[in-house]
Amino acid sequence: MNLKTKIGKLVLQNPILVASGCFGYGEEYAPLLDLSRLGGVVTKGISLKPRPGNSPPRLAETPAGLLNSIGLENVGVDRFVEDKLPFLRKQKACVIVNIFGESLGEYRKLAEIFNDIDGIAGLEINISCPNVERGGLEFGLKPDSTRKVLETVRGKTSLPILAKLSPNVTDIVEIARAAMTGGADGLTLINTLKGMAIDVNTRRPKLARVIGGLSGPAIRPVAVRMVYEVARKLSVPIIGAGGIDSTEAALEFFIAGARAVQIGTGLLIDPRLPLTIGRELAGYLDNQGLKDIESLVGNMLIEKSKRRKE
Amino acid sequence: MVMQLSRCPISKNQVIAPGYFLMEIESPEIAGEAEPGQFVMIKTRDGLEPLLRRPLSLHRISSTSIELLYQVIGKGTQSLSRTRPGEFLDLLGPLGKPFPLPKSNSGSTLLVAGGMGIAPILALAEKIAKRSKVLPAPRLRQAGKGQRSRAPLKIHLLYGAKNKANLVRIKEFQKLGVEVKTVTEDGSAGRKGLATNLLRESLVSSPGQISAVYACGPRPMLKSVARIMKNKKIPLYLSLEEMMACGMGACLGCSVRAKGKEIHYLRVCQDGPVFETGEIVL
């Protein structure tokens, strides 16, 4: 079964990737799964300088969901390139580096640095992290700033670039269009939804930073809807993400219009989930009489009259 | 350390005190690699509630199985309490850094436990006791006489809990030859007080040298243990409890502040859960 998929000029051997933030730099998971069998490894968000992250507690479990406020703790670009990237390369992983800046200048610099480094398949531009004071989501909330970040990165790299978008917006299609206009090769939909939880006994917020990002199956219907909306209105390659915890969940995204998917929170529970989904996906396509993943993408059966009403 | 991810059969899941369960899980793979102080991440049931695995410290390690001690508190421990022998649980482990053993095989070692903090302490006591039996105690040349005498390692458990019903597993420690002292917050068993009161007294009364102090319990207890032991020049190891998501160092969710001027965090799951007191800010 051919599971090959294309996100613009980025060619993936299979459409199951691991999402940024849940997979570190790959070292921890490597004893449990063969990184070269993943469609792609999206690294922890990398910034120009190392970041310590937010004060704990950084996690809270909610119904079918997980709130986090890690705050982009990462080793910074220099140590990433020196200490972390060689390992990923050695594992023959398809590496997509997630980059994060507090200013356009930082995004530009990061794009420049990675453009000159071998062994990177693409960049994912993080303009959607809700857990930082500056940068991140700040850029991804408006079409104008979204486009500017993408133009800035595009100007400095020939690598395929993906824009990872936030669901915390009024109209995702508008932001998606701006990202593509700015030069993105594809979109990752969606980052976490802003959320919070309170311990009623102590009357304290469960996260030290009060508000965090919600992930997990709780947000899946929102993510599927956003993939569907963007796929319908714009003809752009999409990587779907949001609460994928099974093959069935992943299939929803493909049918809604995604050409690949990322597993995040699901990995924390089952580290081998991406490989399981990859295997079962092939079986599903067989059963449905489809010859490849391409034939499934956006192939939702719906009567035309209903589609018009949406 | 070789981490395993596998479905393992439960061989025992018994109530040992109101709300307390002792679970035994067969896994020669995990048991063969595990050391006291390490933990496993368990998917307590299939489905979405609870969503994440739960970290449980190893209460006892045999050659083919591990034992876990848990108190039913939240969704995770509730679903664990409903499982039966013969059923399978999805385990990831062993994870984290183990307790370093006392460097010296003589003098006394103090184990300080508060509430559920008792869980990893039994495995540690067993390991220390076993080692001191296997290794001959150092022979001390007594001054002037040229005679050799043995001064074996003595293990003391200083154990505090809310009330009598929450003091568990004492006999298991006594069987190992551990000297057990207990206190309760309400005075329903032994004296009224906290485990840290026992620690203060032991430091004064303990004859001979204290080779190491180990503590596991609520954060305020650990803080207070660290304060008491400050400048004592005795190795102090603290085992931290923290909510975790991945349990193996990737998600950076279970952070604890590292000591030092610059803000920097360590991962409880991977850099801990056992820390030497100088490594972290509690």
Coordinates of N, CA, C and O in Angstrom, one line a residue, chain A residues 21-24 28-29 31-32 44 52-66 70 73-74 215-217 245 265 268-272, chain B residues 3-6 41 43 48-54 75 90 92 242-246 248-257 263-267 270:
Chain A
G21 N 6.6 19.2 20.6 CA 6.3 19.4 22.0 C 6.1 18.1 22.7 O 6.4 18.0 23.9
C22 N 5.6 17.1 22.0 CA 5.3 15.8 22.7 C 6.4 14.8 22.5 O 6.4 13.7 23.1
F23 N 7.4 15.1 21.7 CA 8.4 14.1 21.3 C 9.8 14.6 21.6 O 10.8 13.9 21.3
G24 N 9.9 15.7 22.3 CA 11.2 16.3 22.6 C 12.1 16.4 21.4 O 11.6 17.0 20.4
E28 N 14.2 10.4 23.8 CA 13.5 9.6 24.8 C 12.7 8.5 24.2 O 12.6 7.4 24.7
Y29 N 12.1 8.7 23.0 CA 11.2 7.8 22.4 C 12.0 6.7 21.5 O 11.4 5.7 21.2
P31 N 14.1 4.4 22.0 CA 14.2 3.0 22.4 C 12.8 2.3 22.2 O 12.8 1.1 22.2
L32 N 11.8 3.0 22.0 CA 10.4 2.4 21.9 C 9.9 2.3 20.5 O 9.0 1.5 20.2
K44 N 10.6 19.7 19.2 CA 10.2 20.7 20.2 C 10.5 22.1 19.5 O 11.5 22.2 18.8
P52 N 14.0 28.7 29.5 CA 13.8 27.8 30.6 C 12.4 27.3 30.7 O 12.1 26.3 31.4
G53 N 11.4 27.9 30.1 CA 10.0 27.5 30.2 C 9.3 28.1 31.4 O 9.9 28.9 32.1
N54 N 8.1 27.8 31.6 CA 7.3 28.4 32.7 C 7.4 27.7 34.0 O 7.8 26.5 34.0
S55 N 7.0 28.4 35.1 CA 7.1 27.8 36.4 C 6.1 26.7 36.5 O 5.0 26.8 35.9
P56 N 6.3 25.6 37.3 CA 5.4 24.6 37.5 C 4.3 25.0 38.5 O 4.6 25.9 39.3
P57 N 3.2 24.3 38.6 CA 2.7 23.3 37.7 C 2.4 23.7 36.3 O 1.8 24.7 36.0
R58 N 2.8 22.8 35.4 CA 2.7 23.1 33.9 C 1.6 22.2 33.3 O 1.4 22.3 32.1
L59 N 1.1 21.2 34.0 CA 0.1 20.3 33.5 C -1.1 20.2 34.3 O -1.1 20.3 35.5
A60 N -2.2 19.9 33.6 CA -3.5 19.6 34.3 C -4.3 18.7 33.4 O -4.4 19.0 32.2
E61 N -4.8 17.6 34.0 CA -5.6 16.7 33.2 C -7.1 17.2 33.3 O -7.5 17.6 34.3
T62 N -7.8 17.2 32.1 CA -9.2 17.6 32.1 C -10.0 16.5 31.4 O -9.3 15.6 30.8
P63 N -11.3 16.6 31.4 CA -12.0 15.5 30.7 C -11.5 15.3 29.2 O -11.6 16.2 28.4
A64 N -11.0 14.1 29.0 CA -10.5 13.7 27.7 C -9.5 14.7 27.1 O -9.3 14.8 25.9
G65 N -8.8 15.5 28.0 CA -7.9 16.5 27.5 C -6.7 16.7 28.5 O -6.7 16.2 29.6
L66 N -5.8 17.5 28.0 CA -4.6 17.8 28.8 C -4.3 19.3 28.6 O -4.2 19.8 27.5
I70 N 3.9 24.6 29.1 CA 5.3 24.4 29.2 C 6.1 25.7 29.0 O 7.1 25.9 29.7
E73 N 10.0 25.6 26.7 CA 11.3 25.3 27.2 C 12.1 24.6 26.1 O 11.6 23.6 25.5
N74 N 13.3 25.1 25.7 CA 14.1 24.4 24.7 C 15.6 24.8 24.9 O 15.9 25.7 25.5
S215 N -5.2 20.2 24.8 CA -5.0 19.2 23.7 C -5.7 17.9 24.1 O -6.4 17.9 25.1
G216 N -5.6 16.9 23.2 CA -6.2 15.7 23.5 C -7.6 15.5 22.8 O -8.0 16.4 22.1
P217 N -8.2 14.3 23.0 CA -9.4 14.0 22.2 C -10.5 15.1 22.4 O -11.4 15.3 21.6
D245 N -6.0 9.8 18.8 CA -5.7 8.8 19.7 C -5.9 7.4 19.1 O -5.9 6.4 19.9
T265 N -0.6 14.5 22.0 CA -1.0 14.0 23.3 C -1.1 12.5 23.3 O -0.8 11.8 24.2
L268 N 1.8 10.5 24.4 CA 2.2 10.5 25.8 C 1.5 9.3 26.4 O 2.0 8.7 27.4
I269 N 0.4 8.8 25.8 CA -0.3 7.7 26.4 C 0.2 6.4 25.8 O 0.4 5.4 26.5
D270 N 0.4 6.4 24.5 CA 0.8 5.2 23.8 C 2.0 5.6 22.8 O 1.7 6.1 21.7
P271 N 3.2 5.4 23.3 CA 4.4 5.9 22.5 C 4.4 5.2 21.1 O 5.1 5.8 20.2
R272 N 3.8 4.1 20.9 CA 3.9 3.4 19.6 C 2.7 3.7 18.7 O 2.6 3.1 17.6
Chain B
M3 N 14.0 0.5 29.1 CA 12.6 0.8 29.4 C 11.8 -0.2 28.6 O 12.1 -0.5 27.5
Q4 N 10.8 -0.7 29.2 CA 9.9 -1.7 28.6 C 8.5 -1.0 28.4 O 8.0 -0.3 29.3
L5 N 7.8 -1.4 27.3 CA 6.4 -1.0 27.2 C 5.7 -2.3 26.9 O 5.8 -2.9 25.9
S6 N 4.9 -2.7 27.9 CA 4.2 -4.0 27.7 C 2.9 -4.2 28.5 O 2.7 -3.5 29.5
M41 N 4.8 3.9 34.5 CA 3.7 4.7 34.1 C 2.6 3.7 33.7 O 2.9 2.8 32.8
K43 N -1.3 2.7 32.4 CA -2.6 3.1 31.8 C -3.6 2.4 32.7 O -3.7 1.1 32.6
L48 N -11.0 7.2 27.8 CA -10.5 8.5 27.9 C -10.5 9.1 29.4 O -10.0 10.2 29.6
E49 N -11.0 8.3 30.3 CA -11.0 8.8 31.7 C -10.4 7.8 32.6 O -11.0 6.7 32.8
P50 N -9.3 8.0 33.2 CA -8.4 9.2 33.0 C -7.7 9.0 31.7 O -7.4 7.9 31.2
L51 N -7.3 10.1 31.1 CA -6.7 10.2 29.8 C -5.2 9.7 29.9 O -4.8 8.9 29.0
L52 N -4.5 10.2 30.8 CA -3.0 9.9 30.9 C -2.7 8.7 31.7 O -3.5 8.3 32.6
R53 N -1.5 8.2 31.5 CA -1.0 7.2 32.4 C -0.7 7.8 33.8 O -0.6 9.0 33.9
R54 N -0.6 6.9 34.8 CA -0.3 7.4 36.1 C 1.1 6.9 36.6 O 1.3 5.7 36.4
K75 N -9.2 9.5 39.9 CA -9.7 8.6 38.9 C -8.8 7.5 38.6 O -9.2 6.4 38.4
D90 N -1.3 -2.0 31.0 CA -0.3 -1.5 30.1 C 0.7 -0.7 30.9 O 0.4 0.3 31.5
L92 N 4.7 1.1 31.4 CA 5.9 1.6 30.8 C 6.9 1.8 31.9 O 6.6 2.5 32.9
E242 N 5.1 14.1 41.4 CA 4.6 15.2 40.5 C 3.7 14.6 39.4 O 3.8 13.5 39.1
M243 N 2.8 15.5 39.0 CA 1.9 15.0 37.9 C 2.8 14.9 36.6 O 3.7 15.7 36.4
M244 N 2.6 13.8 35.9 CA 3.4 13.6 34.7 C 2.5 13.3 33.5 O 1.4 12.8 33.7
A245 N 3.1 13.6 32.3 CA 2.3 13.2 31.1 C 3.1 12.0 30.4 O 2.5 10.9 30.4
C246 N 4.3 12.3 29.9 CA 5.0 11.2 29.2 C 5.7 10.3 30.2 O 5.8 9.1 29.9
M248 N 8.8 10.1 30.6 CA 10.2 9.7 30.2 C 11.0 10.9 29.7 O 12.1 10.7 29.1
G249 N 10.6 12.1 30.1 CA 11.5 13.2 29.8 C 11.3 14.0 28.6 O 12.0 14.9 28.3
A250 N 10.2 13.7 27.8 CA 10.1 14.3 26.5 C 9.2 15.5 26.6 O 9.4 16.5 25.9
C251 N 8.1 15.5 27.4 CA 7.1 16.6 27.3 C 7.4 17.8 28.2 O 6.8 18.8 28.0
L252 N 8.4 17.6 29.1 CA 8.8 18.7 30.0 C 7.7 19.3 30.9 O 7.6 20.4 31.2
G253 N 6.7 18.4 31.2 CA 5.6 18.8 32.0 C 5.8 18.8 33.5 O 5.3 19.6 34.2
C254 N 6.7 17.9 34.0 CA 6.9 17.7 35.4 C 8.1 18.4 35.9 O 9.0 17.7 36.5
S255 N 8.2 19.7 35.8 CA 9.4 20.4 36.1 C 9.6 20.7 37.6 O 8.6 21.0 38.3
V256 N 10.8 20.8 38.0 CA 11.2 21.3 39.3 C 12.3 22.3 39.1 O 13.2 22.0 38.3
R257 N 12.3 23.4 39.9 CA 13.4 24.4 39.7 C 14.7 23.8 40.1 O 14.8 23.3 41.2
I263 N 17.3 30.9 36.0 CA 16.1 30.0 36.1 C 16.4 28.8 35.1 O 16.7 29.0 34.0
H264 N 16.2 27.6 35.7 CA 16.5 26.4 34.9 C 15.7 25.3 35.6 O 15.6 25.3 36.8
Y265 N 15.1 24.4 34.8 CA 14.2 23.4 35.4 C 14.8 22.0 35.1 O 15.4 21.8 34.1
L266 N 14.5 21.1 36.0 CA 14.9 19.7 35.8 C 13.6 18.9 35.7 O 12.5 19.4 36.1
R267 N 13.6 17.8 35.1 CA 12.4 17.0 34.9 C 12.4 15.9 36.0 O 13.3 15.2 36.2
Q270 N 12.7 12.3 34.7 CA 13.9 11.8 34.1 C 15.2 12.2 34.9 O 16.1 11.3 35.1

